[in-house]
Amino acid sequence: MKLGFGMMRLPRIEGTNTIDLELSTRMVDAFIEAGGKYFDTAYIYEGSEAATKATLCDRYPRESYYLADKLNASDFACKNEAEAKHEIQISLERTGAGYFDFYLLHGIDEGNKDKFDQYGIWDYMKQLKQEGLIRHYGFSFHSTPEHLEQILTDHPDAEFVQLQINYSDWEDPLICSRQCYEIATRHGVPVVVMEPVKGGKLANPPQAVKDILKKANPEASPASWAIRYAASLPNVMMVLSGMSDYEQMEDNLSFMRQFQPLSDEEQRVLEEVNLALKQYAGIACTACHYCTPGCPMDIHIPEIFAVMNVYKMYGQLSEARNDYGWRPGGEKASACVQCGQCESACPQHLPIISLLEEVVETLEK
């Protein structure tokens, strides 16, 4: 099955930040029963590795699944080379996996690319493979096509690359999904897709988009269009879906268990959808939460932006203000001290400080 279970957005117990292990276990079981084998976690995903141990690694034979994990060399994840190289030992302890089938240099972008070279992480990957701690290594990427070209030229040993690909970002001038995909394909490097539903935005798009999709196929969920779009690309070996409730799992399995690529007519429907999406200008946050661990004020930035998008994308100002009063948790946007750590960590390169100022003006006034 071409669907991978992204363990970044596991369900939380209502009113807390604690992963719901009972529900997560049911989801893992359903995924494996349907033929799924690929699971994805990371050192910096809060609670994810421990949850992966409890729901997967402690309960299934090691050879029955594939597990991907990641080493992050950014300043918010480690302070030096020793700490960066020690991450895999911590990840192995947290997961109890014994080894990782796929191990990634995590989230390479303009802000951290030099760290991976400075710390000798590329050669370290080869060492880990020789030691049997990893089976395959690659990298996840959030930068320019030119930078991707250079990495794949300098490191032809990279066995795969993880890219943000969805129909909304395919021609986006910042994400450059198409260009990056074509570069990887030209280099003969298979692609793992992240953010196929753009952090949930394409699973719950504006009503005008829902209407177009419903007219084309009344039985298909918006998420199915997005995930099938990514999975239809020939050089894609896996599409990750960060499922956060059992209904999402059931929906994903319903169309990926016996996957059918998009037809030409369905591709034309998504062209119409992209035209409709251009009318909306929501905050392009994918709720990856890379920005939150180092926030000195405990501002839950993705949750705040999700509330702001209720206004930006759906025009519901009173609902957004009401949700802002309780839903995000943590401190309000006005608590921001503009330290900038969030912007350096953001893989979408969002101007988070100015966006928080907009939230203050819109939802706190």
Short mmCIF file of C-alpha atoms in Angstrom, two decimals:
data_model
loop_
_atom_site.label_atom_id
_atom_site.label_comp_id
_atom_site.label_asym_id
_atom_site.label_seq_id
_atom_site.Cartn_x
_atom_site.Cartn_y
_atom_site.Cartn_z
CA MET A 1 0.00 0.00 0.00
CA LYS A 2 1.30 3.43 -0.97
CA LEU A 3 -0.10 5.07 2.19
CA GLY A 4 2.20 5.75 5.15
CA PHE A 5 1.05 6.48 8.70
CA GLY A 6 2.54 9.80 9.82
CA MET A 7 2.79 9.66 13.61
CA MET A 8 3.21 13.43 14.02
CA ARG A 9 -0.46 14.31 14.59
CA LEU A 10 -1.68 11.44 16.76
CA PRO A 11 -4.95 12.05 18.64
CA ARG A 12 -4.73 13.80 22.00
CA ILE A 13 -6.88 13.29 25.06
CA GLU A 14 -9.43 16.09 25.01
CA GLY A 15 -8.29 19.17 26.90
CA THR A 16 -4.69 17.96 27.20
CA ASN A 17 -1.54 17.60 25.12
CA THR A 18 -1.29 13.90 26.04
CA ILE A 19 -1.44 11.40 23.17
CA ASP A 20 -4.46 9.12 23.37
CA LEU A 21 -2.70 5.75 23.32
CA GLU A 22 -5.90 3.70 23.33
CA LEU A 23 -7.23 5.41 20.21
CA SER A 24 -3.79 5.49 18.58
CA THR A 25 -3.47 1.75 19.12
CA ARG A 26 -6.81 1.14 17.40
CA MET A 27 -5.60 3.22 14.48
CA VAL A 28 -2.30 1.34 14.21
CA ASP A 29 -4.16 -1.96 14.28
CA ALA A 30 -6.58 -0.85 11.57
CA PHE A 31 -3.71 0.38 9.41
CA ILE A 32 -1.78 -2.87 9.66
CA GLU A 33 -4.90 -4.99 9.16
CA ALA A 34 -5.53 -3.11 5.90
CA GLY A 35 -2.02 -3.92 4.67
CA GLY A 36 -0.18 -0.78 5.78
CA LYS A 37 3.46 -1.17 6.78
CA TYR A 38 5.16 2.26 6.68
CA PHE A 39 5.24 4.40 9.84
CA ASP A 40 6.94 7.78 10.19
CA THR A 41 8.06 9.55 13.36
CA ALA A 42 10.87 11.93 14.39
CA TYR A 43 13.11 12.93 17.28
CA ILE A 44 11.41 16.33 17.58
CA TYR A 45 7.79 15.13 17.37
CA GLU A 46 6.67 15.58 20.96
CA GLY A 47 5.57 12.26 22.43
CA SER A 48 5.46 10.54 19.04
CA GLU A 49 8.39 8.16 19.44
CA ALA A 50 7.18 6.91 22.82
CA ALA A 51 3.69 6.47 21.37
CA THR A 52 5.16 4.56 18.44
CA LYS A 53 6.82 2.20 20.91
CA ALA A 54 3.59 1.62 22.85
CA THR A 55 1.28 1.21 19.87
CA LEU A 56 3.56 -0.45 17.32
CA CYS A 57 7.05 -1.58 18.30
CA ASP A 58 6.06 -3.35 21.53
CA ARG A 59 3.13 -5.09 19.88
CA TYR A 60 4.22 -6.26 16.42
CA PRO A 61 7.15 -8.35 15.14
CA ARG A 62 9.91 -6.03 13.99
CA GLU A 63 10.06 -7.46 10.49
CA SER A 64 6.33 -6.84 9.95
CA TYR A 65 6.58 -3.06 9.49
CA TYR A 66 8.88 -0.29 8.26
CA LEU A 67 9.77 2.59 10.58
CA ALA A 68 11.16 5.95 9.50
CA ASP A 69 12.78 8.37 11.97
CA LYS A 70 14.79 11.57 11.64
CA LEU A 71 17.89 13.42 12.85
CA ASN A 72 17.44 17.19 13.19
CA ALA A 73 20.55 19.39 13.24
CA SER A 74 18.74 22.72 13.69
CA ASP A 75 19.67 24.91 16.65
CA PHE A 76 16.33 24.28 18.34
CA ALA A 77 16.97 20.51 18.31
CA CYS A 78 20.64 20.31 19.30
CA LYS A 79 23.50 22.57 20.39
CA ASN A 80 26.46 20.80 18.82
CA GLU A 81 27.67 17.85 16.75
CA ALA A 82 27.71 15.43 19.69
CA GLU A 83 24.08 16.17 20.53
CA ALA A 84 23.04 15.84 16.89
CA LYS A 85 24.72 12.45 16.52
CA HIS A 86 23.29 11.24 19.81
CA GLU A 87 19.71 11.79 18.64
CA ILE A 88 19.50 8.36 17.02
CA GLN A 89 20.38 6.65 20.30
CA ILE A 90 17.60 8.56 22.06
CA SER A 91 15.18 7.73 19.22
CA LEU A 92 16.09 4.04 19.37
CA GLU A 93 15.52 4.04 23.12
CA ARG A 94 12.20 5.86 22.83
CA THR A 95 10.87 3.57 20.09
CA GLY A 96 12.52 0.29 21.10
CA ALA A 97 12.76 -0.42 17.37
CA GLY A 98 16.31 -1.80 17.34
CA TYR A 99 16.98 -0.18 13.97
CA PHE A 100 15.28 2.19 11.54
CA ASP A 101 14.33 1.09 8.05
CA PHE A 102 14.48 4.69 6.82
CA TYR A 103 16.45 7.46 8.52
CA LEU A 104 16.33 11.07 7.38
CA LEU A 105 18.32 14.25 7.71
CA HIS A 106 15.33 16.20 8.95
CA GLY A 107 13.89 19.33 7.39
CA ILE A 108 16.85 20.68 5.40
CA ASP A 109 16.34 24.35 4.58
CA GLU A 110 18.34 27.54 4.12
CA GLY A 111 18.62 28.07 7.87
CA ASN A 112 20.09 24.69 8.86
CA LYS A 113 21.71 23.27 5.71
CA ASP A 114 25.24 24.16 6.83
CA LYS A 115 24.79 22.35 10.15
CA PHE A 116 24.43 18.98 8.46
CA ASP A 117 27.74 19.56 6.66
CA GLN A 118 29.46 21.12 9.67
CA TYR A 119 28.49 18.16 11.89
CA GLY A 120 29.44 15.58 9.26
CA ILE A 121 25.94 14.10 9.24
CA TRP A 122 26.09 12.79 5.66
CA ASP A 123 29.10 10.62 6.46
CA TYR A 124 27.47 9.72 9.77
CA MET A 125 24.53 8.27 7.85
CA LYS A 126 26.89 5.94 5.99
CA GLN A 127 28.42 4.89 9.31
CA LEU A 128 25.01 4.15 10.82
CA LYS A 129 24.11 2.04 7.80
CA GLN A 130 27.36 0.07 8.09
CA GLU A 131 26.61 -0.51 11.77
CA GLY A 132 23.17 -1.87 10.92
CA LEU A 133 21.29 0.84 12.87
CA ILE A 134 19.59 2.07 9.71
CA ARG A 135 18.68 0.35 6.45
CA HIS A 136 18.26 3.34 4.11
CA TYR A 137 18.96 7.06 4.45
CA GLY A 138 17.60 10.14 2.80
CA PHE A 139 16.40 13.60 3.78
CA SER A 140 13.30 15.72 4.10
CA PHE A 141 13.45 19.06 2.38
CA HIS A 142 11.98 22.57 2.71
CA SER A 143 14.04 24.80 0.46
CA THR A 144 14.55 25.93 -3.13
CA PRO A 145 14.79 23.79 -6.26
CA GLU A 146 18.32 25.07 -6.79
CA HIS A 147 19.31 23.88 -3.32
CA LEU A 148 17.75 20.47 -3.94
CA GLU A 149 19.67 20.17 -7.20
CA GLN A 150 22.92 20.86 -5.36
CA ILE A 151 22.22 18.37 -2.56
CA LEU A 152 21.39 15.55 -4.96
CA THR A 153 24.47 16.36 -7.04
CA ASP A 154 26.75 16.48 -3.99
CA HIS A 155 25.17 13.44 -2.33
CA PRO A 156 24.18 10.93 -5.02
CA ASP A 157 24.16 8.28 -2.29
CA ALA A 158 20.89 9.68 -0.87
CA GLU A 159 18.36 6.88 -1.37
CA PHE A 160 15.14 8.92 -1.18
CA VAL A 161 13.88 12.43 -0.53
CA GLN A 162 10.80 13.54 1.38
CA LEU A 163 9.03 16.50 -0.25
CA GLN A 164 5.95 18.58 0.46
CA ILE A 165 3.63 17.80 -2.44
CA ASN A 166 -0.06 18.55 -2.87
CA TYR A 167 -2.18 19.94 -5.65
CA SER A 168 -2.33 23.37 -4.00
CA ASP A 169 1.47 23.68 -3.72
CA TRP A 170 2.30 22.08 -7.08
CA GLU A 171 2.96 25.45 -8.73
CA ASP A 172 3.33 27.53 -5.56
CA PRO A 173 6.35 29.87 -6.01
CA LEU A 174 7.51 29.32 -2.43
CA ILE A 175 7.04 25.55 -2.01
CA CYS A 176 7.84 24.68 -5.67
CA SER A 177 6.46 21.14 -5.40
CA ARG A 178 6.55 20.45 -9.13
CA GLN A 179 10.10 21.67 -9.65
CA CYS A 180 11.43 19.75 -6.66
CA TYR A 181 9.61 16.59 -7.71
CA GLU A 182 11.01 16.85 -11.23
CA ILE A 183 14.56 17.36 -9.92
CA ALA A 184 14.32 14.27 -7.71
CA THR A 185 12.91 12.28 -10.62
CA ARG A 186 15.69 13.40 -12.94
CA HIS A 187 18.26 12.24 -10.38
CA GLY A 188 16.50 8.88 -10.09
CA VAL A 189 15.69 9.44 -6.41
CA PRO A 190 12.26 8.17 -5.23
CA VAL A 191 10.00 10.58 -3.36
CA VAL A 192 8.15 10.23 -0.08
CA VAL A 193 5.33 12.80 0.10
CA MET A 194 4.60 14.84 3.21
CA GLU A 195 1.71 17.28 3.70
CA PRO A 196 -0.51 15.83 0.92
CA VAL A 197 -3.52 17.55 2.51
CA LYS A 198 -1.52 20.64 3.52
CA GLY A 199 -1.89 20.21 7.27
CA GLY A 200 -5.60 19.42 6.91
CA LYS A 201 -6.51 22.43 4.77
CA LEU A 202 -7.31 20.32 1.73
CA ALA A 203 -9.31 17.91 3.88
CA ASN A 204 -11.57 20.76 4.97
CA PRO A 205 -11.36 23.35 2.17
CA PRO A 206 -13.64 26.37 1.66
CA GLN A 207 -17.22 25.58 0.70
CA ALA A 208 -16.72 26.59 -2.94
CA VAL A 209 -14.04 23.93 -3.25
CA LYS A 210 -16.16 21.33 -1.50
CA ASP A 211 -18.97 22.04 -3.95
CA ILE A 212 -16.71 21.43 -6.97
CA LEU A 213 -15.43 18.15 -5.55
CA LYS A 214 -18.89 17.01 -4.47
CA LYS A 215 -20.29 17.64 -7.92
CA ALA A 216 -17.49 15.62 -9.51
CA ASN A 217 -17.83 12.70 -7.09
CA PRO A 218 -20.44 12.85 -4.31
CA GLU A 219 -18.92 9.82 -2.54
CA ALA A 220 -15.29 10.99 -2.37
CA SER A 221 -13.96 12.98 0.59
CA PRO A 222 -11.87 16.13 -0.05
CA ALA A 223 -8.90 14.34 1.56
CA SER A 224 -9.17 11.49 -0.93
CA TRP A 225 -8.68 13.87 -3.84
CA ALA A 226 -5.54 15.31 -2.26
CA ILE A 227 -3.92 12.03 -1.24
CA ARG A 228 -4.71 10.31 -4.54
CA TYR A 229 -3.24 13.30 -6.37
CA ALA A 230 0.11 12.82 -4.66
CA ALA A 231 0.01 9.02 -4.92
CA SER A 232 -0.68 9.25 -8.67
CA LEU A 233 2.77 10.72 -9.37
CA PRO A 234 4.93 7.94 -10.87
CA ASN A 235 8.09 8.64 -8.82
CA VAL A 236 6.26 8.71 -5.48
CA MET A 237 6.97 5.62 -3.41
CA MET A 238 4.95 6.59 -0.33
CA VAL A 239 2.40 9.23 0.73
CA LEU A 240 2.37 10.10 4.43
CA SER A 241 -0.89 11.01 6.08
CA GLY A 242 -0.75 12.47 9.59
CA MET A 243 -4.04 10.96 10.72
CA SER A 244 -5.35 12.27 14.03
CA ASP A 245 -8.61 10.38 14.52
CA TYR A 246 -10.12 7.04 13.61
CA GLU A 247 -12.48 8.52 11.02
CA GLN A 248 -9.53 9.92 9.08
CA MET A 249 -7.91 6.50 9.19
CA GLU A 250 -11.07 4.81 7.88
CA ASP A 251 -11.43 7.37 5.10
CA ASN A 252 -7.78 7.08 3.99
CA LEU A 253 -7.92 3.29 3.94
CA SER A 254 -11.17 3.29 1.97
CA PHE A 255 -9.48 4.68 -1.15
CA MET A 256 -5.83 3.68 -0.64
CA ARG A 257 -6.35 0.00 0.15
CA GLN A 258 -7.05 -0.53 -3.55
CA PHE A 259 -5.55 2.65 -4.93
CA GLN A 260 -6.57 3.99 -8.33
CA PRO A 261 -4.59 6.89 -9.87
CA LEU A 262 -6.50 10.03 -10.80
CA SER A 263 -8.02 10.02 -14.26
CA ASP A 264 -7.50 12.86 -16.75
CA GLU A 265 -11.00 14.12 -15.93
CA GLU A 266 -10.23 14.12 -12.21
CA GLN A 267 -7.03 16.05 -12.87
CA ARG A 268 -9.12 18.67 -14.68
CA VAL A 269 -11.41 18.91 -11.64
CA LEU A 270 -8.40 19.76 -9.47
CA GLU A 271 -7.35 22.44 -11.94
CA GLU A 272 -10.78 24.01 -11.36
CA VAL A 273 -10.29 23.62 -7.61
CA ASN A 274 -6.97 25.46 -7.73
CA LEU A 275 -8.60 28.35 -9.51
CA ALA A 276 -11.23 28.50 -6.76
CA LEU A 277 -8.57 28.33 -4.02
CA LYS A 278 -6.86 31.43 -5.38
CA GLN A 279 -9.78 33.46 -4.04
CA TYR A 280 -8.80 32.56 -0.48
CA ALA A 281 -5.70 33.70 1.37
CA GLY A 282 -5.42 31.71 4.57
CA ILE A 283 -2.26 31.38 6.63
CA ALA A 284 -0.30 28.54 5.03
CA CYS A 285 0.56 26.86 8.34
CA THR A 286 0.66 23.05 8.19
CA ALA A 287 0.54 22.58 12.00
CA CYS A 288 3.88 20.75 12.08
CA HIS A 289 4.61 22.42 15.46
CA TYR A 290 8.30 22.87 14.76
CA CYS A 291 7.84 26.45 15.99
CA THR A 292 6.43 25.69 19.42
CA PRO A 293 9.02 23.76 21.50
CA GLY A 294 11.36 26.75 21.80
CA CYS A 295 8.74 29.46 22.30
CA PRO A 296 9.63 31.19 25.59
CA MET A 297 6.04 32.38 26.04
CA ASP A 298 4.27 29.04 25.36
CA ILE A 299 2.27 30.44 22.45
CA HIS A 300 0.51 27.63 20.59
CA ILE A 301 1.15 29.19 17.19
CA PRO A 302 -0.41 26.56 14.86
CA GLU A 303 -3.60 26.44 16.92
CA ILE A 304 -3.85 30.23 16.85
CA PHE A 305 -3.34 30.29 13.08
CA ALA A 306 -6.01 27.60 12.64
CA VAL A 307 -8.46 29.85 14.47
CA MET A 308 -7.38 32.86 12.40
CA ASN A 309 -8.07 30.89 9.24
CA VAL A 310 -11.67 30.44 10.33
CA TYR A 311 -11.90 34.15 9.62
CA LYS A 312 -9.49 34.40 6.69
CA MET A 313 -10.79 31.45 4.69
CA TYR A 314 -14.43 31.25 5.76
CA GLY A 315 -15.21 34.86 6.73
CA GLN A 316 -16.50 33.85 10.16
CA LEU A 317 -15.16 36.60 12.42
CA SER A 318 -17.45 36.06 15.41
CA GLU A 319 -16.76 32.31 15.38
CA ALA A 320 -13.02 32.95 15.17
CA ARG A 321 -13.10 35.37 18.09
CA ASN A 322 -15.13 32.94 20.14
CA ASP A 323 -12.76 30.05 19.36
CA TYR A 324 -9.74 32.21 20.11
CA GLY A 325 -10.95 32.63 23.65
CA TRP A 326 -10.49 28.97 24.51
CA ARG A 327 -9.36 26.68 21.70
CA PRO A 328 -5.62 27.41 21.18
CA GLY A 329 -4.46 27.02 24.80
CA GLY A 330 -1.22 28.59 25.99
CA GLU A 331 -0.65 32.33 25.83
CA LYS A 332 -2.40 34.74 23.48
CA ALA A 333 -0.64 36.15 20.41
CA SER A 334 -0.09 39.43 22.23
CA ALA A 335 2.37 37.69 24.57
CA CYS A 336 4.89 37.37 21.70
CA VAL A 337 8.29 38.91 22.55
CA GLN A 338 9.44 38.74 18.92
CA CYS A 339 12.50 36.60 19.66
CA GLY A 340 12.28 35.06 16.18
CA GLN A 341 13.01 31.43 17.07
CA CYS A 342 9.70 30.36 15.57
CA GLU A 343 10.50 31.90 12.20
CA SER A 344 13.89 30.18 12.03
CA ALA A 345 12.19 26.82 12.71
CA CYS A 346 9.25 27.20 10.30
CA PRO A 347 9.58 24.94 7.22
CA GLN A 348 6.97 27.06 5.42
CA HIS A 349 9.07 30.21 6.00
CA LEU A 350 6.07 32.09 7.36
CA PRO A 351 6.47 35.63 8.77
CA ILE A 352 5.12 34.39 12.08
CA ILE A 353 5.79 37.55 14.10
CA SER A 354 3.82 39.79 11.75
CA LEU A 355 1.06 37.18 11.46
CA LEU A 356 0.73 37.10 15.25
CA GLU A 357 0.46 40.89 15.21
CA GLU A 358 -2.38 40.53 12.69
CA VAL A 359 -4.06 38.04 15.03
CA VAL A 360 -3.84 40.57 17.86
CA GLU A 361 -5.41 43.28 15.71
CA THR A 362 -8.18 41.00 14.41
CA LEU A 363 -9.08 38.71 17.30
CA GLU A 364 -8.00 40.53 20.46
CA LYS A 365 -9.45 43.96 19.72
#
